[in-house]
C-alpha cells in the first residue's frame, strides 16, 4: 500500500489530463462511430455506457495501469478470502459471504462462516413464511398487517431503499413502515397509523447500543404493552436483528426472537443479512434470495473479469478520474426509476461513510481527494429542480443515470417518455450547444439584432459534462441485487486506490460523544455556561423559547 499520487500511472494521467482538457466529447463521438461499442460493457444484465466521459483509449489504459499499480487484484482477493482488511477495527469484510450462492466455503480465521449464514437464512424463511401466511399471529390472535422497522443508518437505509424498490413484489395486505430518526415525531406518527394487535416491530441494530434506535424501540415497546395490557405481548410483536445478543436480551427481547449477524458485516453493507428481514417479509424469501443471487453474480463478475472489462472497476476508475484529475467535488445519482427514489440516499451512506477519509492505512494524510459528495434525485424530477446547475453551472458534476428498458407499469408510451428524457439529458450534457448552434436557433425563432446578442450567451451550453448510463431490462430483485453489489465494489476499488480504510467510520464518533453532554444540559433548568459561546447560546435560547 502506498501513496497513489506517486504511482507512475498517476503521474502519466496528470500529463494526459492536460491533453484531454482541449478535447470536446462531441468531437470524439464524431470521429469514432464505434465509441459506444468501445466504451460500454454488459455484466449481470446491466449495460454500462461510459462513452460519455472525457476519455480516450489512452485514458482508459492509464486508468487500468493505475489499478494495477495499486495491486487491486490482490486487494480484491484479500476481501473475498476473509482477510481482516478492516484493519482499524481488526475485522474481516465479508458481506459477500451473505450472498454466496455457491457451495464454496468462506473462512474467517479458518472457520467456514457459510453454515451460520445459511442457518439464519433458513430461520428468516421460516419466520417470514409464518408471518406472511398468517401462521404467526399477534398476541390477541390477529394476523400481522404492518411491519415497523426501527433502525438507523445501515439498519434503515438499505431496508427502506430495497423495500421501496421492490414495491411491485409486495404481499397484498402487508404494509411496511420505517422509523429511524430520534425526532419523536416519526415514531409517534407511525404508531398513530398502526394497530398494536396486528403490528410487528423489527428492532434492527448491529451494535444494539445506538441511542436513536433504542429510544424509538422503547417508545414502541411501552406503547404496545400499554395497549395490549401485558408484557407477554412483546414476544409476539418484537423481533431483533443484531450482532449483540446480550444487549438484545437486556432490552427485553428473547434471544429466540433474534436474528443474528456478525461483526464482519459492516452496517452499510448489511442489507444482505437479517437486516433485510423487513424486505423479506414484504416480498417473500424467494425474492429476497433472488436479490442475493443478483449480488452474487456481480461478485463473480468483479472477482473474475479482467480489469478493463470489469464494471465496478471501470466505474471506480472513472470516478477517480473526475474526482482527482478534474476536481469534481460531487457525483450525482439520477435514477430514472421512481422505485429507486431512495437509491441516492442509500449510496450516500455507502460511499460517503466508506470513503470520506483523509488518512491512509498508515495514518498519514492522503495526498489526493478521496470520496466525493454523493447526491441525487429521481429523474425527471431533478430536471425541473437542479439540472440547470448541472448543465450551465460553473461546477463539474459527473453523473450516473439509471434506467430500466421496461416499466413495471406499461401505460401507453409513458415509459418511452421517461427513457427519452433520460437519454436526452446525458446527450445534452455531453454535446452541449455551441454559440453558433444557439445563434442559428434564435434566428430561426425570429430573434435578431440587439435582442439576439443579449440572449445568446445565456443560450449556450458548454457540454463536455461526463456521465455514465446504467441500463437494465427491469428493476427486479436480481437486477437490484446486482446494482447494489456493483456500487459496493466501486466504492471498495476507490478505497484501495486511495489507500484508505473503506470499512470503518470513526468520523461519526465525535458528534455522538458531544451529544451526551449537551443532552444533559438541555434537560435541567440551569443556564448553560460550560460549552463554547455558540453552543451555550443555542442551548439557553432553547430553554428561553420553551418558556415563552
Ligand atoms: O453512526 C454510524 C453508524 O455506526 C453506521 O455505520 C451504522 O449503519 C449506524 O450507525 C447504525 O448502527 P447500528 O446498526 O449499530 O444501530
XYZ file of C-alpha atoms and ligand atoms in Angstrom, residues 152-155 204-210 213 261 267-268 349 353 505 508-509 512, ligand 1:
37
model
C -30.873 3.975 11.587
C -28.016 4.270 9.072
C -27.305 0.888 7.552
C -30.073 -0.628 9.656
C -32.502 -3.565 13.744
C -29.161 -2.522 15.166
C -25.783 -4.097 14.605
C -24.479 -2.914 17.961
C -27.806 -2.590 19.797
C -26.348 0.455 21.512
C -27.468 3.138 19.061
C -32.887 3.177 17.713
C -25.414 -11.310 12.027
C -23.646 -1.670 8.918
C -23.832 -0.079 5.459
C -24.034 6.265 3.308
C -19.247 6.780 5.178
C -16.419 5.139 10.359
C -19.287 9.611 13.297
C -17.993 9.299 16.872
C -22.104 11.165 19.364
O -23.229 6.149 13.330
C -22.964 5.465 12.151
C -23.358 4.018 12.270
O -22.456 3.346 13.066
C -23.474 3.370 10.895
O -22.264 2.906 10.415
C -24.479 2.320 11.149
O -25.043 1.838 9.966
C -25.454 3.062 12.008
O -24.647 3.881 12.839
C -26.370 2.231 12.855
O -25.675 1.394 13.704
P -26.358 0.158 14.395
O -26.851 -0.752 13.322
O -25.306 -0.455 15.266
O -27.525 0.680 15.214
